[in-house]
Amino acid sequence: MIASPIMKILRISFALLLLLFQVDLFAADIVGQGWGDTEAAAKREALADISSKISITVRSKFKSTQVVSARTVDKNRSEAVAQLSENTVETNSELPILGAEYVSRTEGSQVSVQATLETSKSLPLYEKRLDALRDHIAALKADTAKAKDGDAQYNGIMHMLTLLDEFRKLNTVAIYLNGRPHDPGITEEALENQLRAVTKQVDSLDLAAKILTAGMNEPGIYILPARTRQSNEVTPFAALLRDRMSANLKTALTPRDAAYMLIGQYQELNDGVDVTYRLFDINAIAQKTNSVHISKNAYAGLETTPKTTDFEQLLKAGVAVSGDLHVEVSSNLGRHDLLFNEGDEVEFFVKLNESGYFYVVGHTAKTSESNSYLVELHQAEGPRKFVYFVNADDANKWISIGKFSVVAPFGVEGIQVIASSKDLIDALPAATLDPASGLYFVAASPKEGVLKTRAIIKKFPQSVQTSEDALIFTTRQK
């Protein structure tokens, strides 16, 4: 893959950001809070909370920094950091947390766990692991270069891709903890170029599914539909491929039940698509990588190109976090690469890390229907029905905002959550009730709806903390 000029600029910007703000913004210890029916479940939520806070901070600082000339950045340091920028900003799995310390207590029927990642204790663990990974990658690189057999070369490249994913995520946390950027000694672009010469090419989705799931015999695997790098939309091609892969695995019904996550990406080429899947354990460490090239005739008639990329980029652009307030939105099937079938019952959840207010805007970006609307969050008179207050006792806990049935028309939808430390009752976008649907429409197009909410955010005074999060999901008839 040849990096586009825009991506090169973004990588330079992110590298500069890490250099400028490394000491002032990232070096503090970080605390995560989790609740669950068991201590293990609560601990997992606490670690996910730490991971999320790191990702939100990095993403926020990245998106709020202006692109500048690469001439102002030390070249070697810039290149070392640039290798992880794209993966960090839009990662699809949790960041690995090493050396956290835990305090747990029972609160009624639930267990509460507080996890603390202390820089002085954890940073040496990350740097030691990064050094070991770099040496392992170097040895694999040398062995793969000497290999004469195509299968040996393929396996070596897959192994390096697996380690490189772990390396970049560990590097992200290490930099957050004010550590030095580590250089893995190889780039994903270089590995992808090598891979094309030895990738297994197939003319059948069934055979592709077998190759992508080869060696993954562990029980409790939850499969996400493969996505392109530019979109979270689940295309018909990605949905069918996931269905075929499920037949070869011992799958889990939901991410919460899973011991492993199988996460994929694909790239469209002139003669077909390259698909790569990675298997992650519950600690967000990649265990195995498989890749395959699928020729066009294997998926004839199936759409592979996302149709809502512009809308997604606008929605995911987000707003820089103002203050320490963070908001997250998720679903009963997680928050990435979501696909729901007709008749499914979908439940959405919102979490604020401290007391505050939020409202929710739904966006539909479908061929037959396109609009934005305010979501009613509870029974109340007037605009108050759209605003939810999170008290101190419910901070850091997932709050259900309702269950929804998947019905026609099908396509891509988005959920956008706006949060503030200030009551949002007077800051809601203007909405009009549509008697036919019962929805309170904000705009006739999702792009217009997103821009309206962003305009409101920009009007908040600097003393008010604000935050935003969003997720994209696809619905289909089945």
Tab-separated table of C-alpha atoms in Angstrom:
chain	number	residue	atom	x	y	z
A	1	MET	CA	0.000	0.000	0.000
A	2	ILE	CA	1.394	3.408	-0.974
A	3	ALA	CA	0.511	6.041	1.620
A	4	SER	CA	-1.541	8.932	0.273
A	5	PRO	CA	-0.251	12.552	0.617
A	6	ILE	CA	-3.014	13.246	3.146
A	7	MET	CA	-2.049	10.268	5.302
A	8	LYS	CA	1.601	11.312	5.178
A	9	ILE	CA	0.609	14.779	6.424
A	10	LEU	CA	-1.509	13.276	9.188
A	11	ARG	CA	1.367	11.058	10.289
A	12	ILE	CA	3.685	14.077	10.417
A	13	SER	CA	1.092	16.011	12.424
A	14	PHE	CA	0.662	13.194	14.943
A	15	ALA	CA	4.401	12.787	15.350
A	16	LEU	CA	4.792	16.501	16.032
A	17	LEU	CA	1.957	16.402	18.530
A	18	LEU	CA	3.651	13.658	20.530
A	19	LEU	CA	6.877	15.629	20.569
A	20	LEU	CA	5.266	18.903	21.623
A	21	PHE	CA	2.898	17.558	24.256
A	22	GLN	CA	4.681	14.440	25.459
A	23	VAL	CA	5.804	15.866	28.806
A	24	ASP	CA	2.976	18.292	29.553
A	25	LEU	CA	-0.006	16.114	28.724
A	26	PHE	CA	0.786	12.422	28.756
A	27	ALA	CA	2.987	11.578	31.707
A	28	ALA	CA	0.369	11.451	34.490
A	29	ASP	CA	-0.754	8.189	36.063
A	30	ILE	CA	-4.157	7.009	34.866
A	31	VAL	CA	-6.999	5.357	36.778
A	32	GLY	CA	-9.719	3.120	35.347
A	33	GLN	CA	-12.974	2.104	37.011
A	34	GLY	CA	-15.032	-0.998	36.279
A	35	TRP	CA	-18.120	-2.787	37.552
A	36	GLY	CA	-19.238	-6.342	36.945
A	37	ASP	CA	-21.011	-9.395	38.304
A	38	THR	CA	-17.602	-10.919	39.096
A	39	GLU	CA	-14.206	-9.518	39.988
A	40	ALA	CA	-12.787	-10.756	36.666
A	41	ALA	CA	-15.506	-8.940	34.705
A	42	ALA	CA	-15.003	-5.753	36.730
A	43	LYS	CA	-11.240	-5.918	36.237
A	44	ARG	CA	-11.713	-6.286	32.491
A	45	GLU	CA	-13.973	-3.194	32.468
A	46	ALA	CA	-11.415	-1.234	34.508
A	47	LEU	CA	-8.622	-2.087	32.068
A	48	ALA	CA	-10.884	-1.176	29.139
A	49	ASP	CA	-11.528	2.160	30.873
A	50	ILE	CA	-7.786	2.866	31.058
A	51	SER	CA	-7.380	1.874	27.407
A	52	SER	CA	-10.256	4.115	26.387
A	53	LYS	CA	-8.898	7.117	28.275
A	54	ILE	CA	-5.526	6.778	26.588
A	55	SER	CA	-7.128	6.400	23.134
A	56	ILE	CA	-9.474	9.351	23.697
A	57	THR	CA	-6.626	11.593	24.834
A	58	VAL	CA	-4.379	10.654	21.916
A	59	ARG	CA	-7.230	10.963	19.416
A	60	SER	CA	-8.373	14.293	20.834
A	61	LYS	CA	-4.916	15.855	20.792
A	62	PHE	CA	-4.292	14.479	17.312
A	63	LYS	CA	-7.492	15.887	15.881
A	64	SER	CA	-7.093	19.285	17.538
A	65	THR	CA	-3.536	19.847	16.283
A	66	GLN	CA	-2.960	21.738	13.051
A	67	VAL	CA	-0.915	20.094	10.307
A	68	VAL	CA	2.554	21.617	10.129
A	69	SER	CA	5.659	21.225	8.057
A	70	ALA	CA	7.785	18.137	8.630
A	71	ARG	CA	10.837	20.386	8.618
A	72	THR	CA	10.074	21.416	12.203
A	73	VAL	CA	10.259	17.826	13.479
A	74	ASP	CA	13.384	15.828	14.210
A	75	LYS	CA	13.423	13.303	11.365
A	76	ASN	CA	14.425	10.151	13.242
A	77	ARG	CA	11.995	10.723	16.102
A	78	SER	CA	9.239	11.679	13.657
A	79	GLU	CA	9.645	8.475	11.651
A	80	ALA	CA	9.651	6.307	14.777
A	81	VAL	CA	6.381	7.793	16.022
A	82	ALA	CA	4.748	7.961	12.591
A	83	GLN	CA	4.684	4.167	12.317
A	84	LEU	CA	1.975	3.910	14.975
A	85	SER	CA	-0.105	7.030	14.262
A	86	GLU	CA	-2.803	5.617	12.002
A	87	ASN	CA	-3.240	2.496	14.124
A	88	THR	CA	-3.434	4.526	17.329
A	89	VAL	CA	-6.065	7.007	16.250
A	90	GLU	CA	-8.491	4.436	14.883
A	91	THR	CA	-7.672	1.244	16.731
A	92	ASN	CA	-10.343	-1.465	16.725
A	93	SER	CA	-9.300	-3.275	19.865
A	94	GLU	CA	-8.202	-2.363	23.365
A	95	LEU	CA	-4.669	-1.211	24.124
A	96	PRO	CA	-2.605	-3.703	26.174
A	97	ILE	CA	-2.291	-2.613	29.814
A	98	LEU	CA	0.771	-3.882	31.690
A	99	GLY	CA	1.534	-3.597	35.391
A	100	ALA	CA	-1.761	-2.130	36.566
A	101	GLU	CA	-2.540	-2.305	40.278
A	102	TYR	CA	-6.059	-3.146	41.465
A	103	VAL	CA	-8.326	-2.318	44.385
A	104	SER	CA	-11.664	-4.176	44.466
A	105	ARG	CA	-14.730	-4.007	46.685
A	106	THR	CA	-18.255	-5.390	46.693
A	107	GLU	CA	-21.105	-2.926	46.137
A	108	GLY	CA	-24.427	-4.682	46.545
A	109	SER	CA	-24.715	-7.388	43.919
A	110	GLN	CA	-21.789	-6.033	41.891
A	111	VAL	CA	-18.020	-5.879	42.249
A	112	SER	CA	-16.183	-2.600	41.754
A	113	VAL	CA	-12.543	-2.564	40.639
A	114	GLN	CA	-10.232	0.433	40.411
A	115	ALA	CA	-7.149	-0.096	38.260
A	116	THR	CA	-4.195	2.288	38.330
A	117	LEU	CA	-1.474	2.509	35.699
A	118	GLU	CA	1.487	4.138	37.423
A	119	THR	CA	4.158	5.511	35.103
A	120	SER	CA	7.184	4.690	37.263
A	121	LYS	CA	6.159	1.023	37.594
A	122	SER	CA	4.555	0.324	34.220
A	123	LEU	CA	6.811	2.166	31.767
A	124	PRO	CA	9.796	-0.188	32.311
A	125	LEU	CA	7.508	-3.155	31.544
A	126	TYR	CA	6.444	-1.601	28.229
A	127	GLU	CA	9.995	-0.717	27.227
A	128	LYS	CA	11.269	-4.209	28.079
A	129	ARG	CA	8.504	-5.829	26.035
A	130	LEU	CA	9.094	-3.430	23.113
A	131	ASP	CA	12.804	-4.255	23.077
A	132	ALA	CA	12.005	-7.991	23.070
A	133	LEU	CA	9.473	-7.563	20.243
A	134	ARG	CA	11.958	-5.551	18.183
A	135	ASP	CA	14.561	-8.319	18.508
A	136	HIS	CA	11.963	-10.989	17.647
A	137	ILE	CA	10.844	-9.041	14.550
A	138	ALA	CA	14.480	-8.602	13.453
A	139	ALA	CA	15.106	-12.346	13.723
A	140	LEU	CA	11.926	-13.156	11.782
A	141	LYS	CA	12.849	-10.578	9.145
A	142	ALA	CA	16.218	-12.239	8.604
A	143	ASP	CA	14.777	-15.766	8.518
A	144	THR	CA	11.996	-14.764	6.103
A	145	ALA	CA	14.471	-13.088	3.745
A	146	LYS	CA	16.465	-16.341	3.553
A	147	ALA	CA	13.421	-18.598	3.127
A	148	LYS	CA	13.059	-20.180	-0.318
A	149	ASP	CA	9.645	-21.766	0.192
A	150	GLY	CA	6.568	-19.592	-0.431
A	151	ASP	CA	4.699	-21.008	2.551
A	152	ALA	CA	7.631	-20.256	4.857
A	153	GLN	CA	7.778	-16.681	3.572
A	154	TYR	CA	4.012	-16.284	4.032
A	155	ASN	CA	4.136	-17.629	7.596
A	156	GLY	CA	7.066	-15.357	8.448
A	157	ILE	CA	5.275	-12.270	7.153
A	158	MET	CA	2.088	-13.216	9.018
A	159	HIS	CA	4.082	-13.634	12.227
A	160	MET	CA	5.716	-10.218	11.768
A	161	LEU	CA	2.333	-8.569	11.120
A	162	THR	CA	1.028	-10.118	14.345
A	163	LEU	CA	3.982	-8.809	16.360
A	164	LEU	CA	3.891	-5.411	14.646
A	165	ASP	CA	0.296	-4.854	15.759
A	166	GLU	CA	1.260	-5.559	19.378
A	167	PHE	CA	4.365	-3.393	19.020
A	168	ARG	CA	2.433	-0.332	17.845
A	169	LYS	CA	-0.138	-0.583	20.620
A	170	LEU	CA	2.497	-1.016	23.311
A	171	ASN	CA	4.397	1.894	21.788
A	172	THR	CA	1.267	4.043	22.046
A	173	VAL	CA	0.945	3.434	25.779
A	174	ALA	CA	4.687	3.847	26.352
A	175	ILE	CA	4.630	7.249	24.658
A	176	TYR	CA	1.563	8.215	26.695
A	177	LEU	CA	3.584	7.350	29.824
A	178	ASN	CA	6.325	9.703	28.587
A	179	GLY	CA	8.553	6.923	27.276
A	180	ARG	CA	10.722	7.192	24.199
A	181	PRO	CA	9.266	6.108	20.825
A	182	HIS	CA	10.543	2.672	19.768
A	183	ASP	CA	11.287	1.708	16.170
A	184	PRO	CA	10.115	-1.822	15.208
A	185	GLY	CA	12.612	-1.974	12.343
A	186	ILE	CA	9.951	-2.642	9.709
A	187	THR	CA	6.743	-1.061	8.452
A	188	GLU	CA	3.375	-2.560	7.644
A	189	GLU	CA	3.686	-1.068	4.161
A	190	ALA	CA	6.897	-3.022	3.560
A	191	LEU	CA	5.323	-6.244	4.839
A	192	GLU	CA	2.259	-5.761	2.631
A	193	ASN	CA	4.492	-5.275	-0.398
A	194	GLN	CA	6.320	-8.525	0.413
A	195	LEU	CA	3.053	-10.286	1.061
A	196	ARG	CA	1.673	-9.661	-2.416
A	197	ALA	CA	4.360	-11.874	-3.897
A	198	VAL	CA	3.437	-14.888	-1.757
A	199	THR	CA	-0.210	-14.315	-0.803
A	200	LYS	CA	-2.512	-17.238	-1.392
A	201	GLN	CA	-4.967	-16.310	-4.162
A	202	VAL	CA	-8.398	-17.928	-4.262
A	203	ASP	CA	-11.481	-17.904	-6.459
A	204	SER	CA	-13.969	-18.951	-3.760
A	205	LEU	CA	-15.304	-17.281	-0.607
A	206	ASP	CA	-15.526	-20.682	1.082
A	207	LEU	CA	-11.826	-21.349	0.472
A	208	ALA	CA	-10.959	-17.799	1.545
A	209	ALA	CA	-12.880	-18.364	4.780
A	210	LYS	CA	-10.906	-21.561	5.467
A	211	ILE	CA	-7.567	-19.830	4.904
A	212	LEU	CA	-8.521	-16.842	7.075
A	213	THR	CA	-9.559	-19.103	9.956
A	214	ALA	CA	-6.725	-21.642	9.628
A	215	GLY	CA	-5.054	-22.454	12.942
A	216	MET	CA	-7.760	-20.709	14.966
A	217	ASN	CA	-9.201	-23.619	16.915
A	218	GLU	CA	-9.794	-21.803	20.192
A	219	PRO	CA	-13.366	-21.750	21.559
A	220	GLY	CA	-15.213	-18.494	22.135
A	221	ILE	CA	-14.168	-16.441	19.095
A	222	TYR	CA	-16.284	-13.424	18.179
A	223	ILE	CA	-15.875	-12.404	14.521
A	224	LEU	CA	-16.206	-8.804	13.385
A	225	PRO	CA	-16.969	-8.171	9.705
A	226	ALA	CA	-13.876	-6.990	7.842
A	227	ARG	CA	-13.760	-3.276	7.125
A	228	THR	CA	-11.862	-1.009	4.784
A	229	ARG	CA	-9.397	1.424	6.292
A	230	GLN	CA	-11.682	4.326	5.379
A	231	SER	CA	-14.999	3.126	6.767
A	232	ASN	CA	-16.866	1.257	9.503
A	233	GLU	CA	-19.707	0.432	7.104
A	234	VAL	CA	-20.257	-3.303	6.731
A	235	THR	CA	-20.543	-4.051	3.018
A	236	PRO	CA	-22.463	-7.070	1.626
A	237	PHE	CA	-19.095	-8.638	0.756
A	238	ALA	CA	-17.815	-8.300	4.334
A	239	ALA	CA	-21.077	-9.607	5.813
A	240	LEU	CA	-21.120	-12.738	3.645
A	241	LEU	CA	-17.429	-13.454	4.230
A	242	ARG	CA	-17.972	-13.291	7.993
A	243	ASP	CA	-20.904	-15.713	7.693
A	244	ARG	CA	-18.710	-18.189	5.791
A	245	MET	CA	-15.897	-17.843	8.344
A	246	SER	CA	-18.282	-18.506	11.249
A	247	ALA	CA	-18.903	-22.021	9.935
A	248	ASN	CA	-15.217	-22.881	10.559
A	249	LEU	CA	-14.954	-21.573	14.134
A	250	LYS	CA	-16.259	-22.122	17.653
A	251	THR	CA	-17.883	-18.733	17.912
A	252	ALA	CA	-19.212	-16.618	20.764
A	253	LEU	CA	-22.601	-14.927	20.407
A	254	THR	CA	-21.512	-11.545	21.768
A	255	PRO	CA	-18.215	-9.764	22.509
A	256	ARG	CA	-18.981	-9.990	26.237
A	257	ASP	CA	-19.038	-13.808	25.974
A	258	ALA	CA	-15.870	-13.998	23.878
A	259	ALA	CA	-12.432	-15.164	24.885
A	260	TYR	CA	-11.025	-13.946	21.554
A	261	MET	CA	-11.859	-11.274	18.979
A	262	LEU	CA	-11.243	-11.852	15.267
A	263	ILE	CA	-10.826	-8.465	13.577
A	264	GLY	CA	-10.305	-7.951	9.850
A	265	GLN	CA	-9.507	-5.340	7.230
A	266	TYR	CA	-9.580	-5.482	3.463
A	267	GLN	CA	-8.223	-3.424	0.598
A	268	GLU	CA	-9.781	-3.210	-2.852
A	269	LEU	CA	-7.450	-3.789	-5.795
A	270	ASN	CA	-7.982	-3.923	-9.545
A	271	ASP	CA	-8.126	-7.728	-9.642
A	272	GLY	CA	-9.837	-8.401	-6.292
A	273	VAL	CA	-9.417	-7.689	-2.588
A	274	ASP	CA	-6.683	-8.385	-0.042
A	275	VAL	CA	-8.183	-9.490	3.291
A	276	THR	CA	-6.276	-9.752	6.572
A	277	TYR	CA	-7.674	-11.004	9.885
A	278	ARG	CA	-6.003	-10.903	13.317
A	279	LEU	CA	-7.015	-12.959	16.338
A	280	PHE	CA	-6.808	-11.031	19.648
A	281	ASP	CA	-7.001	-12.429	23.159
A	282	ILE	CA	-8.825	-10.680	26.031
A	283	ASN	CA	-5.664	-8.681	26.784
A	284	ALA	CA	-5.744	-7.136	23.285
A	285	ILE	CA	-2.627	-9.054	22.208
A	286	ALA	CA	-2.679	-10.377	18.642
A	287	GLN	CA	-2.188	-14.160	18.617
A	288	LYS	CA	-2.330	-14.978	14.908
A	289	THR	CA	-2.671	-13.268	11.532
A	290	ASN	CA	-3.976	-14.725	8.269
A	291	SER	CA	-4.242	-13.064	4.866
A	292	VAL	CA	-5.656	-13.978	1.485
A	293	HIS	CA	-6.236	-12.426	-1.928
A	294	ILE	CA	-9.760	-13.042	-3.250
A	295	SER	CA	-10.298	-12.650	-6.977
A	296	LYS	CA	-13.267	-10.648	-8.267
A	297	ASN	CA	-15.196	-13.576	-9.656
A	298	ALA	CA	-15.423	-15.045	-6.121
A	299	TYR	CA	-17.712	-12.213	-5.001
A	300	ALA	CA	-19.377	-11.193	-8.265
A	301	GLY	CA	-22.540	-9.204	-7.568
A	302	LEU	CA	-21.515	-8.257	-4.004
A	303	GLU	CA	-20.749	-4.639	-3.190
A	304	THR	CA	-17.286	-4.120	-1.697
A	305	THR	CA	-17.061	-0.309	-1.659
A	306	PRO	CA	-18.572	1.611	1.305
A	307	LYS	CA	-21.173	4.164	0.231
A	308	THR	CA	-21.117	6.498	3.229
A	309	THR	CA	-17.421	7.319	3.650
A	310	ASP	CA	-17.906	11.111	3.594
A	311	PHE	CA	-20.585	11.002	6.294
A	312	GLU	CA	-18.515	8.644	8.457
A	313	GLN	CA	-15.426	10.820	8.239
A	314	LEU	CA	-17.466	13.821	9.315
A	315	LEU	CA	-19.087	11.955	12.192
A	316	LYS	CA	-15.842	10.348	13.382
A	317	ALA	CA	-13.964	13.635	13.162
A	318	GLY	CA	-15.436	14.389	16.577
A	319	VAL	CA	-14.619	17.319	18.762
A	320	ALA	CA	-11.523	17.865	20.834
A	321	VAL	CA	-12.116	16.911	24.444
A	322	SER	CA	-12.487	20.040	26.578
A	323	GLY	CA	-11.305	19.363	30.126
A	324	ASP	CA	-11.368	15.938	31.745
A	325	LEU	CA	-14.926	14.976	30.749
A	326	HIS	CA	-15.037	11.888	28.505
A	327	VAL	CA	-18.092	10.231	26.964
A	328	GLU	CA	-18.320	6.846	25.258
A	329	VAL	CA	-21.113	5.127	23.349
A	330	SER	CA	-21.376	1.396	22.703
A	331	SER	CA	-23.898	-1.324	21.854
A	332	ASN	CA	-24.711	-4.814	23.097
A	333	LEU	CA	-22.352	-6.077	20.359
A	334	GLY	CA	-19.532	-3.633	21.052
A	335	ARG	CA	-18.657	-0.468	19.166
A	336	HIS	CA	-16.731	-1.444	16.031
A	337	ASP	CA	-17.731	-2.937	12.674
A	338	LEU	CA	-21.333	-3.421	13.798
A	339	LEU	CA	-23.791	-5.433	11.711
A	340	PHE	CA	-27.378	-6.009	12.824
A	341	ASN	CA	-29.956	-8.178	11.079
A	342	GLU	CA	-33.631	-7.517	10.520
A	343	GLY	CA	-35.566	-8.305	13.701
A	344	ASP	CA	-32.546	-7.972	16.007
A	345	GLU	CA	-33.003	-6.086	19.255
A	346	VAL	CA	-30.199	-3.563	19.631
A	347	GLU	CA	-29.353	-1.923	22.951
A	348	PHE	CA	-27.169	1.181	23.169
A	349	PHE	CA	-25.151	2.343	26.172
A	350	VAL	CA	-23.492	5.617	27.162
A	351	LYS	CA	-20.795	6.183	29.805
A	352	LEU	CA	-19.487	9.431	31.285
A	353	ASN	CA	-16.379	9.375	33.425
A	354	GLU	CA	-17.810	12.011	35.779
A	355	SER	CA	-21.089	13.737	36.559
A	356	GLY	CA	-22.590	15.575	33.588
A	357	TYR	CA	-25.284	15.819	30.924
A	358	PHE	CA	-25.661	14.300	27.488
A	359	TYR	CA	-28.050	14.103	24.557
A	360	VAL	CA	-28.109	11.733	21.584
A	361	VAL	CA	-28.614	12.376	17.872
A	362	GLY	CA	-29.399	9.519	15.503
A	363	HIS	CA	-28.318	9.742	11.864
A	364	THR	CA	-29.570	7.644	8.957
A	365	ALA	CA	-27.494	7.605	5.783
A	366	LYS	CA	-29.493	5.310	3.541
A	367	THR	CA	-30.417	5.424	-0.121
A	368	SER	CA	-34.159	5.504	0.622
A	369	GLU	CA	-33.988	7.576	3.797
A	370	SER	CA	-31.573	10.207	5.071
A	371	ASN	CA	-32.053	12.399	8.142
A	372	SER	CA	-30.947	13.298	11.651
A	373	TYR	CA	-33.150	13.213	14.749
A	374	LEU	CA	-33.028	13.689	18.501
A	375	VAL	CA	-33.410	10.491	20.520
A	376	GLU	CA	-35.877	10.489	23.431
A	377	LEU	CA	-33.995	9.244	26.497
A	378	HIS	CA	-36.765	9.142	29.125
A	379	GLN	CA	-40.350	10.189	29.742
A	380	ALA	CA	-40.551	13.902	30.435
A	381	GLU	CA	-42.319	16.992	29.204
A	382	GLY	CA	-40.784	19.173	26.526
A	383	PRO	CA	-37.061	19.242	25.701
A	384	ARG	CA	-36.116	17.603	29.006
A	385	LYS	CA	-36.957	14.211	27.436
A	386	PHE	CA	-33.827	14.530	25.280
A	387	VAL	CA	-31.342	15.368	28.055
A	388	TYR	CA	-29.945	12.759	30.456
A	389	PHE	CA	-28.202	13.675	33.692
A	390	VAL	CA	-25.507	11.343	35.039
A	391	ASN	CA	-24.973	11.721	38.770
A	392	ALA	CA	-21.739	10.971	40.610
A	393	ASP	CA	-22.909	7.463	41.592
A	394	ASP	CA	-23.453	6.502	37.940
A	395	ALA	CA	-20.205	7.990	36.617
A	396	ASN	CA	-17.971	5.418	34.892
A	397	LYS	CA	-20.917	3.028	34.529
A	398	TRP	CA	-22.586	2.020	31.270
A	399	ILE	CA	-26.111	3.480	31.135
A	400	SER	CA	-28.651	1.939	28.786
A	401	ILE	CA	-30.418	4.492	26.610
A	402	GLY	CA	-32.899	1.967	25.291
A	403	LYS	CA	-33.499	-1.054	23.101
A	404	PHE	CA	-34.389	-0.688	19.442
A	405	SER	CA	-35.667	-3.155	16.829
A	406	VAL	CA	-33.963	-3.403	13.440
A	407	VAL	CA	-36.520	-2.696	10.724
A	408	ALA	CA	-36.500	-1.496	7.114
A	409	PRO	CA	-35.141	0.537	5.443
A	410	PHE	CA	-31.727	-1.028	5.921
A	411	GLY	CA	-28.317	0.561	5.540
A	412	VAL	CA	-25.865	2.682	7.524
A	413	GLU	CA	-26.790	4.586	10.666
A	414	GLY	CA	-24.874	6.540	13.280
A	415	ILE	CA	-25.284	7.424	16.940
A	416	GLN	CA	-23.718	10.707	18.099
A	417	VAL	CA	-23.498	11.588	21.800
A	418	ILE	CA	-22.847	15.151	22.971
A	419	ALA	CA	-21.839	15.551	26.635
A	420	SER	CA	-21.178	18.571	28.807
A	421	SER	CA	-20.577	19.542	32.401
A	422	LYS	CA	-23.300	22.170	31.848
A	423	ASP	CA	-27.009	21.415	31.536
A	424	LEU	CA	-27.764	20.991	27.821
A	425	ILE	CA	-31.459	21.854	28.007
A	426	ASP	CA	-30.925	25.232	26.328
A	427	ALA	CA	-28.295	23.950	23.910
A	428	LEU	CA	-30.316	21.314	22.047
A	429	PRO	CA	-30.496	21.671	18.261
A	430	ALA	CA	-33.911	22.753	17.020
A	431	ALA	CA	-36.109	19.728	16.238
A	432	THR	CA	-39.490	19.198	14.575
A	433	LEU	CA	-41.818	16.285	15.376
A	434	ASP	CA	-42.725	14.155	12.381
A	435	PRO	CA	-46.193	12.675	13.131
A	436	ALA	CA	-45.731	9.773	10.704
A	437	SER	CA	-42.540	8.414	12.284
A	438	GLY	CA	-42.767	9.912	15.753
A	439	LEU	CA	-39.201	11.184	15.386
A	440	TYR	CA	-37.962	14.670	16.228
A	441	PHE	CA	-36.066	15.651	13.090
A	442	VAL	CA	-33.032	17.914	13.371
A	443	ALA	CA	-32.027	17.984	9.703
A	444	ALA	CA	-32.926	16.443	6.370
A	445	SER	CA	-29.383	15.089	5.922
A	446	PRO	CA	-26.955	13.538	8.412
A	447	LYS	CA	-24.150	15.861	7.339
A	448	GLU	CA	-26.278	18.874	8.157
A	449	GLY	CA	-27.301	17.293	11.453
A	450	VAL	CA	-23.685	16.688	12.523
A	451	LEU	CA	-22.707	20.258	11.655
A	452	LYS	CA	-25.577	21.630	13.740
A	453	THR	CA	-24.430	19.765	16.835
A	454	ARG	CA	-20.831	20.834	16.278
A	455	ALA	CA	-21.888	24.469	16.030
A	456	ILE	CA	-23.498	24.184	19.467
A	457	ILE	CA	-20.336	22.661	20.939
A	458	LYS	CA	-18.228	25.539	19.668
A	459	LYS	CA	-20.495	28.051	21.434
A	460	PHE	CA	-19.823	26.619	24.897
A	461	PRO	CA	-17.549	28.849	27.019
A	462	GLN	CA	-14.048	27.526	27.679
A	463	SER	CA	-14.905	26.964	31.332
A	464	VAL	CA	-17.469	24.299	30.341
A	465	GLN	CA	-16.159	20.764	29.777
A	466	THR	CA	-17.455	19.071	26.630
A	467	SER	CA	-16.945	15.712	24.959
A	468	GLU	CA	-18.327	13.743	22.043
A	469	ASP	CA	-18.383	10.159	20.822
A	470	ALA	CA	-20.061	8.316	17.967
A	471	LEU	CA	-20.478	4.871	16.484
A	472	ILE	CA	-21.458	3.608	13.051
A	473	PHE	CA	-23.572	0.509	12.439
A	474	THR	CA	-25.045	-1.268	9.441
A	475	THR	CA	-28.408	-3.028	9.248
A	476	ARG	CA	-29.415	-5.652	6.693
A	477	GLN	CA	-32.357	-7.813	5.713
A	478	LYS	CA	-31.936	-11.502	6.430
